[in-house]
C-alpha atoms as one frame of an Amber mdcrd trajectory, in Angstrom:
protein
   2.841  22.582   7.664   3.690  24.463  10.851   0.042  24.957  11.884  -0.715
  21.273  11.468   2.465  20.209  13.219   1.844  22.517  16.142   5.157  24.241
  15.580   8.226  22.930  13.773  10.617  20.814  15.829  14.138  20.087  14.593
  14.767  16.325  14.372  17.079  15.344  17.220  19.249  13.222  14.936  19.896
  16.021  12.431  19.001  16.336   8.759  19.652  13.950   5.912  21.905  15.344
   3.203  19.719  14.027   0.372  16.105  12.920  -0.050  15.409   9.324   1.026
  13.652   6.801  -1.211   9.911   6.398  -0.653   8.081   3.212  -1.638   4.337
   2.869  -2.211   2.322  -0.166  -3.280  -1.107   0.527  -4.790  -3.808  -2.030
  -5.495  -6.853  -1.748  -7.748  -9.607  -4.405  -7.540 -11.407  -6.287 -10.321
  -8.728  -6.074 -12.990  -8.453  -3.923 -16.131  -9.927  -4.441 -19.577  -6.825
  -5.804 -21.409  -7.497  -4.408 -24.883  -7.954  -0.953 -23.326  -4.908  -1.225
 -21.037  -2.170  -2.812 -23.150  -0.374  -0.182 -25.274   1.002  -0.474 -28.786
   4.636   0.070 -29.678   7.817  -0.736 -27.813  10.279   0.831 -25.435  10.070
   4.608 -25.210   8.083   4.944 -28.442   4.925   3.169 -27.274   1.520   4.830
 -27.567  -0.678   5.343 -24.551  -3.700   3.052 -24.564  -7.182   4.422 -23.717
  -6.828   3.446 -20.055  -3.335   4.944 -19.849  -4.211   8.264 -21.489  -5.125
   9.948 -18.168  -1.424   9.519 -17.330  -0.218  11.485 -20.376   1.091  14.303
 -18.172   3.518  11.930 -16.448   4.231   9.502 -19.296   7.976   9.906 -18.826
   7.633   9.053 -15.128   6.334   5.478 -15.303   6.843   2.217 -17.166   4.182
  -0.319 -18.131   5.355  -3.778 -17.065   4.032  -6.850 -18.881   4.014 -10.659
 -18.580   4.137 -10.655 -14.775   2.139 -13.061 -12.598   1.809 -14.719  -9.199
   1.979 -18.433  -9.914   0.694 -19.479  -6.484  -2.652 -17.812  -7.184  -3.420
 -19.794 -10.352  -6.457 -22.060 -10.508  -7.962 -20.921  -7.234 -10.704 -18.496
  -6.220 -10.862 -15.467  -8.511 -10.289 -12.900  -5.779  -9.700 -13.761  -2.108
  -6.367 -15.659  -2.180  -4.965 -13.411  -4.883  -5.012 -10.213  -2.803  -2.485
 -11.231  -0.101  -0.356 -12.875  -2.786  -0.015  -9.556  -4.620   2.902  -8.414
  -2.454   3.986 -11.759  -0.999   3.930 -14.203  -3.909   2.925 -16.849  -1.373
   0.416 -19.680  -1.332  -2.695 -18.514   0.541  -4.253 -21.229   2.687  -8.005
 -21.773   2.416  -9.505 -20.985   5.814 -12.581 -19.553   7.468 -10.365 -17.143
   9.381  -8.879 -18.853  12.413  -5.629 -20.039  10.846  -4.713 -17.295   8.380
  -1.649 -18.066   6.290  -0.582 -16.206   3.146   2.716 -17.988   2.698   5.042
 -15.140   3.608   5.527 -11.523   4.601   4.566  -8.844   2.082   7.184  -6.636
   0.431   5.991  -3.438   2.096   6.382  -4.976   5.537   9.773  -6.409   4.645
  10.778  -2.814   3.921   9.133  -1.520   7.093  10.970  -4.133   9.128  14.314
  -3.150   7.601  14.071   0.655   7.464  10.972   1.544   9.497  12.994   2.599
  12.531  14.242   5.620  10.595  10.877   7.398  10.649   8.084   7.968  13.206
   5.829   5.528  11.315   7.462   2.347  10.013   4.737   2.164   7.371   1.331
   3.620   6.544  -1.607   1.532   5.310  -4.497   3.359   3.632  -7.696   2.441
   1.803 -11.321   3.369   1.175 -13.297   0.186   2.000 -13.984  -1.237   5.442
 -12.427  -4.616   6.124 -14.708  -7.495   5.228 -15.770 -10.237   7.621 -17.281
 -13.669   7.147 -16.544 -16.462   4.703 -17.283 -16.693   0.983 -18.689 -20.222
   0.885 -19.752 -19.780  -2.733 -16.217 -18.689  -3.635 -14.423 -21.671  -2.206
 -14.590 -21.186   1.559 -12.020 -18.397   1.880 -12.282 -15.833   4.649 -13.036
 -12.375   3.312 -10.278 -11.005   5.543  -7.896 -12.035   2.776  -9.567  -9.617
   0.387  -9.300  -6.661   2.749  -5.531  -6.369   3.188  -2.485  -6.217   0.930
  -0.091  -5.534   3.828   0.838  -8.485   6.053   3.323  -8.160   8.918   4.020
 -11.881   8.652   2.323 -14.802   6.949  -0.397 -14.904   9.621  -0.987 -11.233
  10.478  -2.658  -8.580   8.300  -1.849  -4.921   8.968  -5.112  -2.950   9.345
  -5.572  -0.070   6.934  -6.965   3.325   7.828  -9.950   4.504   5.799 -10.964
   7.643   7.745  -9.091  10.697   6.369  -8.903  12.581   9.679  -7.580   9.571
  11.575  -5.011   8.936   8.858  -3.927  12.584   9.026  -3.727  12.483  12.817
  -1.475   9.457  12.681   1.073  11.652  10.906   0.978  14.606  13.262  -0.624
  13.366  16.487  -3.126  16.194  16.571  -6.505  15.971  18.294  -7.041  14.081
  21.591  -3.716  12.223  21.327  -1.875  15.544  21.621  -4.049  17.058  24.358
  -2.159  18.284  27.451  -2.049  15.986  30.476  -1.888  17.935  33.755  -0.571
  20.884  31.805   2.254  18.893  30.201   2.767  17.787  26.604   5.382  15.557
  25.021   6.928  18.674  23.437   8.336  19.566  26.848  11.810  18.265  27.607
  10.931  17.020  31.087   8.179  14.809  29.761  10.281  13.551  26.848  13.165
  12.718  29.176  10.831  10.888  31.526   9.341   8.806  28.744  12.754   8.030
  27.307  14.079   6.949  30.687  11.304   4.421  31.228  12.641   1.744  28.920
  10.841  -1.152  30.599   8.912  -2.894  27.866   5.236  -3.638  28.395   5.960
  -6.818  26.504   8.723  -7.738  28.946   6.376  -7.194  31.875   3.845  -9.698
  30.588   6.259 -12.104  28.932   6.577 -14.507  31.837   2.804 -14.740  32.240
   2.510 -15.214  28.497   4.963 -18.111  28.574   2.916 -19.813  31.291  -0.249
 -19.276  29.284   1.319 -20.716  26.125   1.921 -23.993  27.943  -1.756 -24.260
  28.816  -3.356 -23.642  25.421  -3.485 -25.465  22.098  -1.425 -24.843  18.962
  -3.925 -22.463  17.324  -4.310 -20.368  20.473  -0.530 -20.192  20.851  -0.357
 -18.711  17.378  -2.993 -16.125  18.291  -1.088 -15.251  21.468   2.112 -14.793
  19.477   0.255 -12.505  17.041  -1.001 -10.423  19.959   2.467 -10.067  21.448
   3.793  -9.077  18.018   1.135  -6.353  17.839   2.163  -5.062  21.277   5.783
  -4.933  20.171   4.873  -3.038  16.976   3.194  -0.295  19.025   6.240  -0.094
  21.281   8.500   0.122  18.261   6.524   3.087  16.970   6.907   4.862  20.320
  10.618   4.070  20.421  11.081   5.409  16.896   9.453   8.686  17.880  11.763
   9.140  20.853  15.146   8.067  19.513  17.396  10.466  17.559  16.682  10.188
  13.838  18.088  11.826  10.761  15.153  13.158   8.802  14.720  14.762   5.425
  13.277  18.256   5.749  11.577  19.855   2.749  11.721  23.624   2.646   8.674
  23.991   0.409   5.033  23.735   1.418   2.423  21.111   0.746  -0.697  22.264
   2.536  -3.266  19.646   3.439  -5.849  20.954   5.904  -6.884  18.521   8.606
  -9.877  16.626   7.163 -13.266  16.855   8.768 -14.685  14.033  10.875 -16.055
  10.865   9.327 -15.882   9.657   5.757 -16.902  12.030   2.939 -20.077  11.067
   1.104 -18.404  11.961  -2.180 -16.276   8.941  -3.098 -13.824  10.907  -5.230
 -13.236  13.302  -2.347 -12.658  10.349  -0.023 -10.235   8.705  -2.456  -8.235
  11.870  -3.025  -8.088  12.855   0.624  -6.469   9.502   1.380  -4.039   9.991
  -1.521  -3.206  13.451  -0.161  -2.387  11.905   3.204  -0.088   9.414   1.495
   1.776  12.210  -0.297   1.943  14.260   2.895   3.412  11.300   4.789   6.200
  11.035   2.214   6.727  14.796   1.925   7.175  15.215   5.686   9.311  12.051
   5.950   6.885  10.638   8.491   7.187   7.294   6.735   8.958   5.948   3.657
   6.702   2.933   3.112   2.988   2.963   2.296   0.215   0.838   0.827  -3.050
   2.020  -0.699  -6.109  -0.033  -1.653  -8.512   1.567  -4.143 -11.000  -1.051
  -2.938 -11.258  -4.502  -1.423 -11.549  -7.709  -3.406 -14.984  -8.032  -4.990
 -15.764  -4.495  -3.906 -19.426  -3.716  -4.345 -18.760   0.015  -4.635 -21.495
   1.771  -6.600 -20.043   4.042  -9.281 -23.348   5.538 -10.346 -21.794   9.005
  -9.938 -20.144   8.305 -13.307 -22.204   8.900 -16.439 -23.736   5.709 -17.780
 -22.707   3.606 -14.774 -24.914   1.908 -12.195 -24.600  -1.110  -9.984 -21.891
  -2.917  -8.038 -18.398  -2.613  -9.479 -17.747  -6.328  -8.989 -20.909  -7.166
 -10.909 -19.947  -4.727 -13.641 -16.571  -6.416 -14.004 -18.367  -9.619 -15.046
 -19.267  -8.165 -18.411 -19.726 -11.524 -20.225 -17.860  -9.940 -23.161 -20.970
  -7.941 -24.050 -20.079  -4.657 -25.711 -22.383  -2.451 -23.634 -21.232  -3.984
 -20.359 -17.576  -3.727 -21.371 -18.042  -0.025 -22.029 -19.358   0.495 -18.490
 -16.534  -1.606 -17.011 -13.940   0.437 -18.911 -15.516   3.664 -17.623 -14.806
   2.590 -14.048 -11.301   1.393 -14.982 -10.675   4.808 -16.532 -11.802   6.524
 -13.326  -9.152   4.608 -11.410  -6.316   5.629 -13.736  -7.495   9.230 -13.389
  -6.971   8.883  -9.628  -3.544   7.373 -10.197  -2.707  10.337 -12.416  -3.834
  12.658  -9.624  -1.342  11.047  -7.249   1.601  10.962  -9.654   1.057  14.512
 -10.906   0.887  15.792  -7.340   4.160  14.056  -6.486   5.742  15.283  -9.721
   4.716  18.837  -8.842   6.495  18.822  -5.483  10.056  20.034  -6.024  12.559
  18.367  -3.760  16.328  18.984  -3.749  17.549  18.424  -7.319  14.331  16.785
  -8.507  10.793  16.031  -7.380   9.118  13.829  -4.795   8.258  11.410  -7.612
  11.909  11.252  -8.692  12.755  10.074  -5.188  10.025   7.425  -5.034   9.082
   4.036  -6.432   5.340   3.490  -6.863   3.912   0.100  -7.836   0.338   0.084
  -9.155  -1.425  -3.086 -10.161  -4.212  -5.634 -10.118  -4.195  -9.264  -9.032
  -6.241 -10.379 -12.056  -5.954  -9.298 -15.658  -9.634  -8.908 -16.496 -12.554
  -8.880 -14.098 -14.646 -11.177 -16.248 -12.333 -14.191 -16.599 -10.015 -13.636
 -13.605  -6.884 -14.426 -15.641  -3.703 -14.640 -13.593  -1.263 -14.215 -16.486
   0.127 -10.864 -17.672  -1.221  -8.753 -14.833  -1.822  -5.003 -15.313   1.248
  -3.570 -13.570   2.829  -0.133 -13.663   5.983   1.132 -11.927   6.289   4.890
 -11.466   9.002   7.167 -10.126  12.720   7.475 -10.626  13.721   5.433  -7.587
  16.428   7.980  -6.714  18.023   7.398 -10.096  17.680   3.609 -10.049  15.030
   3.426 -12.796  14.640   4.574 -16.382  10.889   5.239 -16.625   8.839   6.213
 -19.648   8.840   2.819 -21.366   6.862  -0.282 -22.189   8.818  -3.168 -20.616
   7.956  -6.701 -21.687   9.428  -9.447 -19.545   9.566 -13.097 -20.545   6.197
 -14.833 -20.337   5.136 -15.678 -16.772   7.895 -13.780 -15.007   7.220 -13.695
 -11.244   5.944 -10.345 -10.019   8.202 -11.039  -7.039  11.187 -10.362  -9.316
  10.013  -6.742  -9.459   9.319  -6.677  -5.716  12.837  -7.976  -5.091  14.222
  -5.186  -7.277  12.224  -2.651  -5.267  13.666  -4.042  -2.044  17.195  -3.751
  -3.444  16.500  -0.206  -4.652  15.475   0.705  -1.101  18.734  -0.718   0.238
  17.343  -4.031   1.503  19.633  -6.701   0.109  18.036 -10.119  -0.160  18.849
 -13.097  -2.351  15.190 -13.857  -2.981  11.681 -12.772  -2.139   8.516 -14.855
  -2.410   8.727 -16.976  -5.561  11.291 -14.740  -7.263  13.700 -16.303  -9.717
  15.936 -13.266 -10.219  16.139  -9.535  -9.602  14.087  -7.828 -12.314  16.379
  -6.183 -14.843  15.698  -3.594 -17.542  13.798  -1.233 -15.259
């Protein structure tokens, strides 16, 4: 990666002795056809279902988790409030957008808050669909913002995702205009680095007094917006501070070459999807971040999959198959395409040798949907898969059936514990998920 990095620079805090744990949370919209997803058999002897067959090459690297749900999403709109609840387990307030509230912080951001200061990027949010705007009045009056984000810094604040491959890549390595010399100097020079490090006056501190005066003059809703703004300012400062302070980093000796993507968004959707997955892997491989989210599409995505044989029309429309055989076949074709992309990611991570194992061995990857089937929007027994060895914490390669209606937050709590974040509870968890 030396060309992309502009020359290797030893981390000022030294090297980690062993690979760190990486955590990724992947979301797929519009559910999965249950009879094509759910496998037969038990434990390690289960048979891959049609929708799981693309993952045959990494069967021993993931477990299919069953009987999980988010209780707070039951009996409400089929899509919008379910998306933020995926990683928070919270009750999502119906709103047109001014008073967003998803009931709690998401698991990825809980991790970023706890361990994000150990890497240049506390977390990385990626996707392929632009964020939605407006309100779905037909769907119950929920803002479409809810359907555009699975990562929430707090119960009121979504974390924007990057959908442009080049911009996502540049966030990792600060290439392009952000790295251009200023008066002949760059941040690689000691004098500039020392100067930046010495100026520890916070922008937030400079405006805090004025902000306090302003808070006294505005209403409750505007105070909340002001607080969100100040939180955003602090998050940018935190990122800068992380880049300047001494950090112990994990350095891989091998290569994983990802050329800097071209400008814009590729017209070919598979190319777009895989470029963003490559950036995710690269972020983990270079220890630029240890926490990431990836959205294969927004809620009710209208993505046209006509590039697949026998498929035409909006994916959301196709998911409402009315239990008609021909329509189900088309829906399953798109579902299958998504598991092929998941296989692409896991196989790439499995192929990257790292210390005494692979990148996948040192990761925990959650993949799932917020509804069981796109036609009926069932909330029970969600399609969920957990991949990776979790640095030895997991025993993958199995079909794991929890008790009926076990909170998905039990699994999220286990992932937090695996990453070293000890909490008694998370969301609506009732216990730390066992048997993983």
